[in-house]
PDB file of C-alpha atoms in Angstrom:
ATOM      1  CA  UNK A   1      73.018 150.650 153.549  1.00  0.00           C
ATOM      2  CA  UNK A   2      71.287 149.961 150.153  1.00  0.00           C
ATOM      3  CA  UNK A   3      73.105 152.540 148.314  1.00  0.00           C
ATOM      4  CA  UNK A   4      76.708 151.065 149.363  1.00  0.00           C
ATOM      5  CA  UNK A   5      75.902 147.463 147.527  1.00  0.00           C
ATOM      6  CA  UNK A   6      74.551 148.244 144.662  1.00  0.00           C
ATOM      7  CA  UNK A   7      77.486 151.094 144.019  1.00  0.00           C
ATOM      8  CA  UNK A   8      80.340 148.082 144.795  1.00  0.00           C
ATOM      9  CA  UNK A   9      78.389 145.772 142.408  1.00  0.00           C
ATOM     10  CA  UNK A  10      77.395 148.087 140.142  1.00  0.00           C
ATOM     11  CA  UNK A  11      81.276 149.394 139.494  1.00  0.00           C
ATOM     12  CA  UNK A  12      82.684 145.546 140.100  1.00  0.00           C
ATOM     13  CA  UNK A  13      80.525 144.475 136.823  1.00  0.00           C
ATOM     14  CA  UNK A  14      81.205 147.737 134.617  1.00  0.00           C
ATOM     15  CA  UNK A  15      84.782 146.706 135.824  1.00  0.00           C
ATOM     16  CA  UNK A  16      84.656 143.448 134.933  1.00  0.00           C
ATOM     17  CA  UNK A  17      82.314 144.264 131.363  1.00  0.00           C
ATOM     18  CA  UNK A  18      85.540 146.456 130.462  1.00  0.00           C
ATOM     19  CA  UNK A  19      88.381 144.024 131.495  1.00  0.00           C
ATOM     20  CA  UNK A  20      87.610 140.024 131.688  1.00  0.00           C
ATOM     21  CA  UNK A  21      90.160 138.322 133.373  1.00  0.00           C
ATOM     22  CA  UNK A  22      90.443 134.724 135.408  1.00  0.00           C
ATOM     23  CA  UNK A  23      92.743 136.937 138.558  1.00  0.00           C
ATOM     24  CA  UNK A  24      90.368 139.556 138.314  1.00  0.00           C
ATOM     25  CA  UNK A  25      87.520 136.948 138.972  1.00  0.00           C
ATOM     26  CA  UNK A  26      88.777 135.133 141.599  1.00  0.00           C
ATOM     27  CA  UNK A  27      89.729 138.640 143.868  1.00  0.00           C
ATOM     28  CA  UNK A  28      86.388 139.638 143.340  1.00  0.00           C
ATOM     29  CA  UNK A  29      85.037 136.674 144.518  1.00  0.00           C
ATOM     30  CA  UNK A  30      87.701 137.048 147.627  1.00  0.00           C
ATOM     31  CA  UNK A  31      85.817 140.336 148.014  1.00  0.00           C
ATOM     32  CA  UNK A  32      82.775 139.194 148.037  1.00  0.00           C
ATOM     33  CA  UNK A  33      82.929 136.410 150.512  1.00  0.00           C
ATOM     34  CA  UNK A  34      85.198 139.441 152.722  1.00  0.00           C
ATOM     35  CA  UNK A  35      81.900 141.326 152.121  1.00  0.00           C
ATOM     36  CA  UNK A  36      79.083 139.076 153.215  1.00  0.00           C
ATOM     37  CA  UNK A  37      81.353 138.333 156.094  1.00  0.00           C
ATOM     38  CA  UNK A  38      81.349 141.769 157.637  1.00  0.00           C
ATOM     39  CA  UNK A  39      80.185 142.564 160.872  1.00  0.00           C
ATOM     40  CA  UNK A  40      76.854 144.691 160.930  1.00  0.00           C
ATOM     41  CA  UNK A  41      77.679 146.267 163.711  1.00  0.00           C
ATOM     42  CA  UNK A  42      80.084 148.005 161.621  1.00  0.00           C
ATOM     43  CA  UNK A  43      79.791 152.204 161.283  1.00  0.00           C
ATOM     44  CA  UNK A  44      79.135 152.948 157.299  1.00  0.00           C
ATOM     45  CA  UNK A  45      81.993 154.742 156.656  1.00  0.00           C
ATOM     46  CA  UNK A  46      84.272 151.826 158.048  1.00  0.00           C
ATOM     47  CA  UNK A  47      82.414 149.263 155.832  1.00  0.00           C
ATOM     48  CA  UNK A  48      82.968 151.952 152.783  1.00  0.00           C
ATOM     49  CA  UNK A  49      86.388 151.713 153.390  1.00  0.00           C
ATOM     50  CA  UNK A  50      86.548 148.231 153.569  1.00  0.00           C
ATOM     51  CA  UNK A  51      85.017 147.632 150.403  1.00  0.00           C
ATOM     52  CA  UNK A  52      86.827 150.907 148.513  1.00  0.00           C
ATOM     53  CA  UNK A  53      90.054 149.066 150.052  1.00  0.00           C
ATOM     54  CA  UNK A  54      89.190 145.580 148.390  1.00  0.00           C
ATOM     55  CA  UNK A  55      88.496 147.453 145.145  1.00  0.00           C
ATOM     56  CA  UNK A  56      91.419 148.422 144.492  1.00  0.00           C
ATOM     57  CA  UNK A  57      93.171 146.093 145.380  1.00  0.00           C
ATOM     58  CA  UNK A  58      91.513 143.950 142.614  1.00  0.00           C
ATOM     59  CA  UNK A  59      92.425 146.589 139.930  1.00  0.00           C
ATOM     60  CA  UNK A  60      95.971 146.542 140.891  1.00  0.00           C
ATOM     61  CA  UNK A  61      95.929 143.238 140.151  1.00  0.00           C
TER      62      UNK A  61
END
């Protein structure tokens, strides 16, 4: 569970080091609020998803 974090932030801020950008900023902060919001009782591979989902949907933006 500590692994899945830090990989979202860690590719969110090499993401955001590479291409700065006011849209970009505010679906990230969309994704986090979506991500502090999730349900624990969640499996791991459906919260993966989630996250993976919100991703990209920020860099097709």
């Amino acid at each position: 569970m500590i692994f899945i974090p830090f990989w979202y932030g860690a590719a969110v801020m090499m993401y955001h080091t590479i291409i700065r950008r006011e849209e970009i900023f505010y679906f990230y902060k969309k994704c986090v609020s979506l991500y502090r919001g999730l349900n624990r009782g969640l499996t791991n591979w459906r919260m993966l998803c989630i996250i993976v989902d919100c991703y990209n949907s920020c860099i097709i933006q």
